[in-house]
Amino acid sequence: MIYLDNNATTRPDFAVMIEASNETYESFGNPSSWHEPGYDAKDLLETARCSVAQSLNAKPSEIIFTSGGTEANNLALSYNKKYVGFAGSEIEHSSVDKILTKKFKVLPEGFVDLVEVEDFVKKHKNPRSLVISVMLANNETGVVLDPDGALAHWKDKYGFVLHIDAVQGLGKFKIDVGNLNVDLLTVSAHKVYGPKGVGALYIRKESGNKPNPIFAGGAHEWGFRPGTENIFGIVAFGKVCDKYCDELLTDSTVRDYFESELVDIARVNGSEQHRVYNTSNLFFPAIKDLDAFLERLSMNGVAASGKSACSSGMPAPSRVITKMYNKERAEASVRFSFAHNSTKEEAAKAVVIIKEIMNEVENG
Ligand code: PLP
């Protein structure tokens, strides 16, 4: 199988999984226990916290481990709704989208409409009661929503709380919570060659306005996330951060080659310039039945997707492409997302298969 669906999830790094498994088998204690096995597990936990913090240029005490990006997003937006408004782009991940009370338009390039954002914030009677949540890079197009960092600047000017869902940015950009000027930032391990079911929320230490815990329970993770920690997942998360976030492998040669070979039959959705290195969301005007096309791709050994994994299974076409363009374009668009080690040979094979299927489609 030529796996080109790495924005849905990546294949976990084998060596990391083995190392994390061995270490957490040896140090099996509960990190909250006051004895040797507990201290050993606590050491593993804190080492991983340092690694995740380092990959974000944050302090270890600002990292809260969660069960993934979805939970981290929910935690970030867990302020009391009576006092706080939640605003974000109309193409946020569903774990943010469902909480938003105000959605900003996106432009066909995939950028959030910054004119609308500033207008809304300026006119708001109390911008300090707003949480603005805009993702770093979109999961379907890979486009960076605010490439010039306007939100980082406006946060100081207007005083809102800023949350960034950086799940699709980790391992693809050097993430620096200082430069982004965020109060809150979400990451997830399985998008960067780690296991599923583990993520983290960065919570700025000096920020006076902190979210509320979602769960009731003990004092784990400074009370923000009660429950015995998923030590295996967390240790593996720390290791993939060390391996993939310090020296980034972000060469777009394979993706660019893939697109150049399809230029006669497909057009890129969104900005080509301000994209993560691995994502190619393509509009194929000849596609009449997207599900049938994806099924044929899969039967011929290419895994790609028509929309994000969390919304597949629903009959509607991609919400993201629909918002950026229209429903017709969404019904003929496919996301291909490469891994750091995807090869040109794989891309070339995928191109041949795509062209064969297209010929069959065109010839009825
Ligand atoms: N945010 C974005 C942008 C994502 O792409 C995803 C995963 O698809 C999530 C959040 C949710 O992360 P998780 O799968 O770890 O819950």
CSV table of C-alpha atoms and ligand atoms in Angstrom, one decimal:
chain,number,residue,atom,x,y,z
A,1,MET,CA,0.0,0.0,0.0
A,2,ILE,CA,1.3,3.5,-0.9
A,3,TYR,CA,0.2,5.3,2.2
A,4,LEU,CA,-0.6,8.9,1.4
A,5,ASP,CA,-2.9,9.7,4.3
A,6,ASN,CA,-0.4,10.9,6.9
A,7,ASN,CA,-2.5,13.8,8.0
A,8,ALA,CA,-5.1,11.3,9.3
A,9,THR,CA,-2.4,9.4,11.1
A,10,THR,CA,1.3,8.4,10.7
A,11,ARG,CA,2.8,5.0,11.0
A,12,PRO,CA,4.4,5.0,14.5
A,13,ASP,CA,8.2,4.9,14.6
A,14,PHE,CA,9.1,1.3,15.3
A,15,ALA,CA,12.3,2.0,17.3
A,16,VAL,CA,10.4,4.5,19.5
A,17,MET,CA,7.6,2.1,20.2
A,18,ILE,CA,10.0,-0.6,21.3
A,19,GLU,CA,12.0,1.7,23.5
A,20,ALA,CA,9.0,3.2,25.1
A,21,SER,CA,7.5,-0.2,25.6
A,22,ASN,CA,10.7,-1.5,27.2
A,23,GLU,CA,11.1,1.5,29.5
A,24,THR,CA,7.6,1.5,30.7
A,25,TYR,CA,7.6,-2.2,31.2
A,26,GLU,CA,10.7,-1.8,33.5
A,27,SER,CA,9.4,1.3,35.2
A,28,PHE,CA,5.8,0.2,35.6
A,29,GLY,CA,5.0,2.1,38.8
A,30,ASN,CA,2.4,4.8,39.2
A,31,PRO,CA,4.1,8.2,38.8
A,32,SER,CA,2.1,9.5,41.8
A,33,SER,CA,3.4,6.8,44.2
A,34,TRP,CA,5.9,7.5,46.9
A,35,HIS,CA,8.3,4.6,46.4
A,36,GLU,CA,11.0,3.6,44.0
A,37,PRO,CA,8.9,2.1,41.1
A,38,GLY,CA,6.7,5.3,41.4
A,39,TYR,CA,9.8,7.6,41.2
A,40,ASP,CA,11.1,5.7,38.2
A,41,ALA,CA,7.9,6.2,36.3
A,42,LYS,CA,7.8,9.8,37.4
A,43,ASP,CA,11.3,10.3,35.9
A,44,LEU,CA,10.1,8.9,32.6
A,45,LEU,CA,7.1,11.2,32.7
A,46,GLU,CA,9.1,14.3,33.4
A,47,THR,CA,11.8,13.4,30.8
A,48,ALA,CA,9.0,13.2,28.2
A,49,ARG,CA,7.5,16.5,29.4
A,50,CYS,CA,10.9,18.1,28.9
A,51,SER,CA,11.1,16.8,25.3
A,52,VAL,CA,7.6,18.0,24.4
A,53,ALA,CA,8.3,21.3,26.0
A,54,GLN,CA,11.5,21.7,24.1
A,55,SER,CA,9.8,21.0,20.8
A,56,LEU,CA,7.5,24.0,21.5
A,57,ASN,CA,10.1,26.2,23.1
A,58,ALA,CA,8.0,26.1,26.3
A,59,LYS,CA,8.7,25.3,29.9
A,60,PRO,CA,8.1,21.7,31.1
A,61,SER,CA,5.7,23.0,33.7
A,62,GLU,CA,3.5,24.5,30.9
A,63,ILE,CA,2.8,21.1,29.3
A,64,ILE,CA,-0.4,19.2,30.3
A,65,PHE,CA,-0.6,15.7,28.8
A,66,THR,CA,-4.0,14.6,27.5
A,67,SER,CA,-5.6,11.7,25.6
A,68,GLY,CA,-4.9,13.5,22.3
A,69,GLY,CA,-5.6,16.6,20.2
A,70,THR,CA,-9.3,16.4,20.7
A,71,GLU,CA,-9.1,16.5,24.4
A,72,ALA,CA,-6.4,19.2,24.4
A,73,ASN,CA,-8.7,21.4,22.2
A,74,ASN,CA,-11.7,20.8,24.5
A,75,LEU,CA,-9.6,21.6,27.5
A,76,ALA,CA,-8.2,24.8,25.9
A,77,LEU,CA,-11.8,25.9,25.3
A,78,SER,CA,-13.2,24.9,28.7
A,79,TYR,CA,-13.8,28.4,30.1
A,80,ASN,CA,-17.2,29.2,31.5
A,81,LYS,CA,-19.4,29.9,28.5
A,82,LYS,CA,-21.4,32.5,30.5
A,83,TYR,CA,-18.4,34.8,30.6
A,84,VAL,CA,-16.4,33.9,27.5
A,85,GLY,CA,-17.0,34.0,23.7
A,86,PHE,CA,-15.2,31.5,21.5
A,87,ALA,CA,-14.2,32.6,18.0
A,88,GLY,CA,-12.3,30.8,15.3
A,89,SER,CA,-12.1,30.1,11.7
A,90,GLU,CA,-14.9,28.2,9.9
A,91,ILE,CA,-12.4,25.4,9.0
A,92,GLU,CA,-11.3,24.4,12.5
A,93,HIS,CA,-11.1,20.7,13.5
A,94,SER,CA,-14.5,19.5,14.7
A,95,SER,CA,-13.2,19.5,18.3
A,96,VAL,CA,-12.9,23.3,18.1
A,97,ASP,CA,-15.6,23.9,15.5
A,98,LYS,CA,-18.4,22.5,17.7
A,99,ILE,CA,-17.5,24.9,20.6
A,100,LEU,CA,-17.2,28.1,18.6
A,101,THR,CA,-19.8,30.8,19.0
A,102,LYS,CA,-18.5,32.9,16.2
A,103,LYS,CA,-16.8,31.6,13.0
A,104,PHE,CA,-14.6,33.7,10.7
A,105,LYS,CA,-14.7,33.2,7.0
A,106,VAL,CA,-11.8,31.7,5.1
A,107,LEU,CA,-10.5,32.9,1.7
A,108,PRO,CA,-10.0,30.6,-1.3
A,109,GLU,CA,-6.3,30.5,-0.4
A,110,GLY,CA,-7.2,28.9,2.9
A,111,PHE,CA,-6.3,31.9,5.0
A,112,VAL,CA,-8.6,33.1,7.8
A,113,ASP,CA,-10.2,36.4,6.8
A,114,LEU,CA,-8.1,38.7,9.0
A,115,VAL,CA,-10.2,41.8,8.1
A,116,GLU,CA,-13.2,40.1,9.6
A,117,VAL,CA,-11.2,39.0,12.7
A,118,GLU,CA,-9.9,42.4,13.5
A,119,ASP,CA,-13.3,44.0,12.8
A,120,PHE,CA,-15.0,41.6,15.2
A,121,VAL,CA,-12.4,42.0,17.9
A,122,LYS,CA,-12.3,45.8,17.6
A,123,LYS,CA,-16.1,46.1,17.9
A,124,HIS,CA,-16.5,43.6,20.7
A,125,LYS,CA,-17.5,45.2,23.9
A,126,ASN,CA,-15.0,43.3,25.9
A,127,PRO,CA,-12.2,41.6,23.8
A,128,ARG,CA,-10.6,40.3,27.0
A,129,SER,CA,-13.5,38.0,27.4
A,130,LEU,CA,-12.8,36.4,24.0
A,131,VAL,CA,-10.9,33.2,23.3
A,132,ILE,CA,-9.7,33.2,19.7
A,133,SER,CA,-8.8,29.7,18.4
A,134,VAL,CA,-7.3,29.5,14.9
A,135,MET,CA,-5.4,26.4,13.8
A,136,LEU,CA,-1.8,26.7,12.7
A,137,ALA,CA,-2.1,24.6,9.5
A,138,ASN,CA,-5.3,23.0,8.2
A,139,ASN,CA,-5.5,19.2,8.3
A,140,GLU,CA,-7.1,19.0,4.8
A,141,THR,CA,-5.1,21.5,2.8
A,142,GLY,CA,-2.0,22.0,5.0
A,143,VAL,CA,-2.4,25.8,4.5
A,144,VAL,CA,-1.2,28.1,7.3
A,145,LEU,CA,-4.2,30.2,8.3
A,146,ASP,CA,-2.4,33.2,9.5
A,147,PRO,CA,1.0,33.2,7.7
A,148,ASP,CA,2.1,36.7,8.8
A,149,GLY,CA,1.3,36.2,12.4
A,150,ALA,CA,-1.3,38.9,12.7
A,151,LEU,CA,-3.0,37.2,15.6
A,152,ALA,CA,0.2,37.2,17.7
A,153,HIS,CA,0.3,40.9,17.3
A,154,TRP,CA,-3.4,41.6,18.0
A,155,LYS,CA,-3.4,39.4,21.1
A,156,ASP,CA,-1.3,42.1,22.8
A,157,LYS,CA,-3.2,45.0,21.2
A,158,TYR,CA,-6.7,43.8,22.1
A,159,GLY,CA,-6.0,41.4,25.0
A,160,PHE,CA,-7.9,38.3,24.0
A,161,VAL,CA,-6.9,34.8,24.9
A,162,LEU,CA,-5.2,33.1,22.0
A,163,HIS,CA,-5.4,29.3,21.3
A,164,ILE,CA,-3.7,27.6,18.4
A,165,ASP,CA,-4.4,24.0,17.4
A,166,ALA,CA,-0.9,23.1,16.1
A,167,VAL,CA,-1.7,19.4,15.6
A,168,GLN,CA,-0.8,19.5,11.9
A,169,GLY,CA,2.2,21.8,12.5
A,170,LEU,CA,4.2,19.7,14.9
A,171,GLY,CA,7.2,18.1,13.2
A,172,LYS,CA,6.5,20.2,10.1
A,173,PHE,CA,7.4,23.6,11.4
A,174,LYS,CA,9.6,24.9,14.2
A,175,ILE,CA,6.9,25.7,16.7
A,176,ASP,CA,7.8,28.5,19.2
A,177,VAL,CA,5.1,29.4,21.7
A,178,GLY,CA,6.9,32.7,22.3
A,179,ASN,CA,6.9,33.8,18.7
A,180,LEU,CA,3.3,32.6,18.2
A,181,ASN,CA,2.4,34.6,21.4
A,182,VAL,CA,-0.1,32.0,22.4
A,183,ASP,CA,-1.7,31.3,25.8
A,184,LEU,CA,-2.7,27.8,24.8
A,185,LEU,CA,-1.5,25.4,22.1
A,186,THR,CA,-2.6,21.9,21.2
A,187,VAL,CA,-0.4,19.0,19.8
A,188,SER,CA,-1.0,15.3,19.3
A,189,ALA,CA,1.5,12.4,19.1
A,190,HIS,CA,0.0,10.3,16.3
A,191,LYS,CA,0.5,12.9,13.6
A,192,VAL,CA,4.2,12.9,14.2
A,193,TYR,CA,5.1,9.1,14.2
A,194,GLY,CA,3.9,8.6,17.8
A,195,PRO,CA,1.1,6.4,19.1
A,196,LYS,CA,-2.6,7.3,19.1
A,197,GLY,CA,-4.4,8.5,22.2
A,198,VAL,CA,-1.8,10.9,23.6
A,199,GLY,CA,-1.4,14.7,23.1
A,200,ALA,CA,-0.7,17.8,25.1
A,201,LEU,CA,-1.9,21.3,25.8
A,202,TYR,CA,0.6,24.0,26.4
A,203,ILE,CA,-0.8,26.5,28.9
A,204,ARG,CA,1.3,29.7,29.3
A,205,LYS,CA,2.4,30.0,32.9
A,206,GLU,CA,2.1,33.8,33.2
A,207,SER,CA,-1.3,33.8,31.6
A,208,GLY,CA,-3.9,35.0,34.2
A,209,ASN,CA,-6.8,33.5,32.4
A,210,LYS,CA,-6.5,29.7,32.5
A,211,PRO,CA,-9.0,27.1,31.3
A,212,ASN,CA,-11.0,24.8,33.7
A,213,PRO,CA,-10.3,21.1,34.0
A,214,ILE,CA,-12.8,18.9,32.1
A,215,PHE,CA,-12.6,16.0,34.5
A,216,ALA,CA,-13.0,15.8,38.2
A,217,GLY,CA,-10.3,13.9,40.1
A,218,GLY,CA,-6.8,14.1,41.5
A,219,ALA,CA,-4.1,16.6,41.2
A,220,HIS,CA,-2.3,15.0,38.2
A,221,GLU,CA,-1.0,17.5,35.6
A,222,TRP,CA,-1.4,20.4,38.1
A,223,GLY,CA,-5.1,19.5,38.4
A,224,PHE,CA,-5.8,20.4,34.8
A,225,ARG,CA,-6.0,16.7,33.8
A,226,PRO,CA,-6.8,14.3,36.6
A,227,GLY,CA,-6.2,10.6,36.0
A,228,THR,CA,-3.2,8.3,36.0
A,229,GLU,CA,-1.1,9.2,33.1
A,230,ASN,CA,-0.8,7.2,29.9
A,231,ILE,CA,2.9,6.6,30.6
A,232,PHE,CA,3.6,4.5,27.5
A,233,GLY,CA,2.0,7.0,25.2
A,234,ILE,CA,3.7,10.0,26.9
A,235,VAL,CA,7.1,8.4,26.8
A,236,ALA,CA,6.8,7.6,23.1
A,237,PHE,CA,5.5,11.1,22.5
A,238,GLY,CA,8.6,12.6,24.1
A,239,LYS,CA,10.8,10.4,22.0
A,240,VAL,CA,9.2,11.3,18.7
A,241,CYS,CA,9.5,15.0,19.7
A,242,ASP,CA,13.2,14.5,20.2
A,243,LYS,CA,13.5,12.6,16.9
A,244,TYR,CA,11.3,14.6,14.6
A,245,CYS,CA,10.9,18.1,16.0
A,246,ASP,CA,14.5,19.2,16.8
A,247,GLU,CA,15.8,18.7,13.3
A,248,LEU,CA,12.9,18.9,11.0
A,249,LEU,CA,12.6,16.7,7.9
A,250,THR,CA,10.5,18.9,5.8
A,251,ASP,CA,11.7,18.5,2.3
A,252,SER,CA,8.8,19.0,-0.1
A,253,THR,CA,10.5,17.5,-3.2
A,254,VAL,CA,8.3,14.3,-3.3
A,255,ARG,CA,5.1,16.3,-2.9
A,256,ASP,CA,6.1,18.9,-5.4
A,257,TYR,CA,7.1,16.1,-7.9
A,258,PHE,CA,3.7,14.4,-7.4
A,259,GLU,CA,1.9,17.7,-8.1
A,260,SER,CA,4.0,18.5,-11.1
A,261,GLU,CA,3.1,15.1,-12.7
A,262,LEU,CA,-0.6,15.8,-12.2
A,263,VAL,CA,-0.6,19.4,-13.3
A,264,ASP,CA,-2.6,18.6,-16.5
A,265,ILE,CA,-5.5,16.9,-14.6
A,266,ALA,CA,-5.6,18.6,-11.2
A,267,ARG,CA,-5.4,21.9,-9.5
A,268,VAL,CA,-4.0,22.6,-6.0
A,269,ASN,CA,-6.6,23.7,-3.4
A,270,GLY,CA,-5.5,26.7,-1.4
A,271,SER,CA,-2.2,28.6,-1.2
A,272,GLU,CA,0.7,26.7,-2.7
A,273,GLN,CA,3.3,28.9,-1.0
A,274,HIS,CA,2.0,28.9,2.6
A,275,ARG,CA,1.6,25.1,3.1
A,276,VAL,CA,3.2,22.4,5.2
A,277,TYR,CA,5.7,20.4,3.2
A,278,ASN,CA,3.7,17.2,3.0
A,279,THR,CA,0.1,18.0,2.0
A,280,SER,CA,-1.4,18.1,-1.5
A,281,ASN,CA,-5.1,18.7,-1.7
A,282,LEU,CA,-6.0,18.4,-5.3
A,283,PHE,CA,-9.2,19.3,-7.3
A,284,PHE,CA,-9.7,16.9,-10.2
A,285,PRO,CA,-12.4,18.4,-12.4
A,286,ALA,CA,-13.0,15.0,-14.1
A,287,ILE,CA,-14.1,13.3,-10.8
A,288,LYS,CA,-17.8,12.6,-10.9
A,289,ASP,CA,-18.1,10.2,-7.9
A,290,LEU,CA,-15.5,10.9,-5.2
A,291,ASP,CA,-16.3,7.9,-3.1
A,292,ALA,CA,-15.9,5.6,-6.1
A,293,PHE,CA,-12.7,7.3,-7.0
A,294,LEU,CA,-11.2,6.9,-3.5
A,295,GLU,CA,-12.4,3.2,-3.4
A,296,ARG,CA,-10.6,2.6,-6.7
A,297,LEU,CA,-7.5,4.3,-5.5
A,298,SER,CA,-7.6,2.1,-2.4
A,299,MET,CA,-8.2,-1.1,-4.4
A,300,ASN,CA,-5.2,-0.2,-6.5
A,301,GLY,CA,-3.0,0.3,-3.5
A,302,VAL,CA,-3.1,4.0,-2.8
A,303,ALA,CA,-4.5,5.3,0.5
A,304,ALA,CA,-5.7,8.9,0.3
A,305,SER,CA,-8.8,10.7,1.6
A,306,GLY,CA,-11.6,13.0,0.5
A,307,LYS,CA,-11.9,14.9,3.8
A,308,SER,CA,-10.5,14.7,7.3
A,309,ALA,CA,-10.7,11.3,9.0
A,310,CYS,CA,-12.9,12.6,11.8
A,311,SER,CA,-15.6,13.6,9.3
A,312,SER,CA,-15.4,10.6,6.9
A,313,GLY,CA,-18.3,8.3,7.2
A,314,MET,CA,-20.6,11.4,6.9
A,315,PRO,CA,-22.2,11.7,3.5
A,316,ALA,CA,-21.4,15.5,3.0
A,317,PRO,CA,-18.2,16.4,1.1
A,318,SER,CA,-15.3,18.2,2.7
A,319,ARG,CA,-16.5,21.1,4.9
A,320,VAL,CA,-13.1,22.8,4.5
A,321,ILE,CA,-13.0,22.8,0.6
A,322,THR,CA,-16.7,23.7,0.6
A,323,LYS,CA,-16.0,26.8,2.7
A,324,MET,CA,-12.9,27.8,0.7
A,325,TYR,CA,-14.6,27.2,-2.7
A,326,ASN,CA,-17.9,25.4,-3.1
A,327,LYS,CA,-19.6,22.1,-2.7
A,328,GLU,CA,-18.9,21.1,-6.4
A,329,ARG,CA,-15.2,21.6,-5.9
A,330,ALA,CA,-15.3,19.7,-2.6
A,331,GLU,CA,-17.0,16.8,-4.3
A,332,ALA,CA,-14.0,16.4,-6.7
A,333,SER,CA,-11.1,17.0,-4.3
A,334,VAL,CA,-8.7,14.6,-2.7
A,335,ARG,CA,-6.1,15.0,0.0
A,336,PHE,CA,-2.8,13.3,-0.4
A,337,SER,CA,-0.5,13.6,2.6
A,338,PHE,CA,3.1,12.4,2.6
A,339,ALA,CA,5.3,11.1,5.4
A,340,HIS,CA,8.9,12.4,6.0
A,341,ASN,CA,10.1,9.1,4.4
A,342,SER,CA,7.7,8.9,1.4
A,343,THR,CA,9.7,8.2,-1.7
A,344,LYS,CA,9.6,9.6,-5.2
A,345,GLU,CA,9.1,6.0,-6.5
A,346,GLU,CA,5.9,5.8,-4.4
A,347,ALA,CA,4.7,9.2,-5.7
A,348,ALA,CA,5.5,8.1,-9.3
A,349,LYS,CA,3.5,4.9,-8.8
A,350,ALA,CA,0.6,6.8,-7.3
A,351,VAL,CA,0.6,9.1,-10.3
A,352,VAL,CA,0.3,6.2,-12.7
A,353,ILE,CA,-2.6,4.7,-10.8
A,354,ILE,CA,-4.4,8.0,-10.6
A,355,LYS,CA,-4.0,8.6,-14.3
A,356,GLU,CA,-5.3,5.1,-15.1
A,357,ILE,CA,-8.3,5.6,-13.0
A,358,MET,CA,-8.9,9.0,-14.6
A,359,ASN,CA,-8.7,7.5,-18.0
A,360,GLU,CA,-11.3,4.9,-17.0
A,361,VAL,CA,-13.6,7.7,-15.6
A,362,GLU,CA,-13.2,9.8,-18.8
A,363,ASN,CA,-13.9,6.8,-21.1
A,364,GLY,CA,-17.0,6.0,-19.1
B,1,PLP,N1,-6.7,19.1,15.4
B,1,PLP,C1,-6.3,18.8,14.1
B,1,PLP,C2,-6.0,19.9,13.2
B,1,PLP,C3,-6.3,17.5,13.7
B,1,PLP,O1,-5.9,17.2,12.4
B,1,PLP,C4,-6.7,16.5,14.6
B,1,PLP,C5,-6.7,15.0,14.1
B,1,PLP,O2,-7.3,14.7,13.1
B,1,PLP,C6,-7.1,16.8,15.9
B,1,PLP,C7,-7.1,18.1,16.2
B,1,PLP,C8,-7.5,15.7,16.9
B,1,PLP,O3,-6.4,15.0,17.3
B,1,PLP,P1,-6.6,13.6,18.0
B,1,PLP,O4,-6.8,12.6,16.8
B,1,PLP,O5,-5.3,13.3,18.7
B,1,PLP,O6,-7.7,13.6,18.9
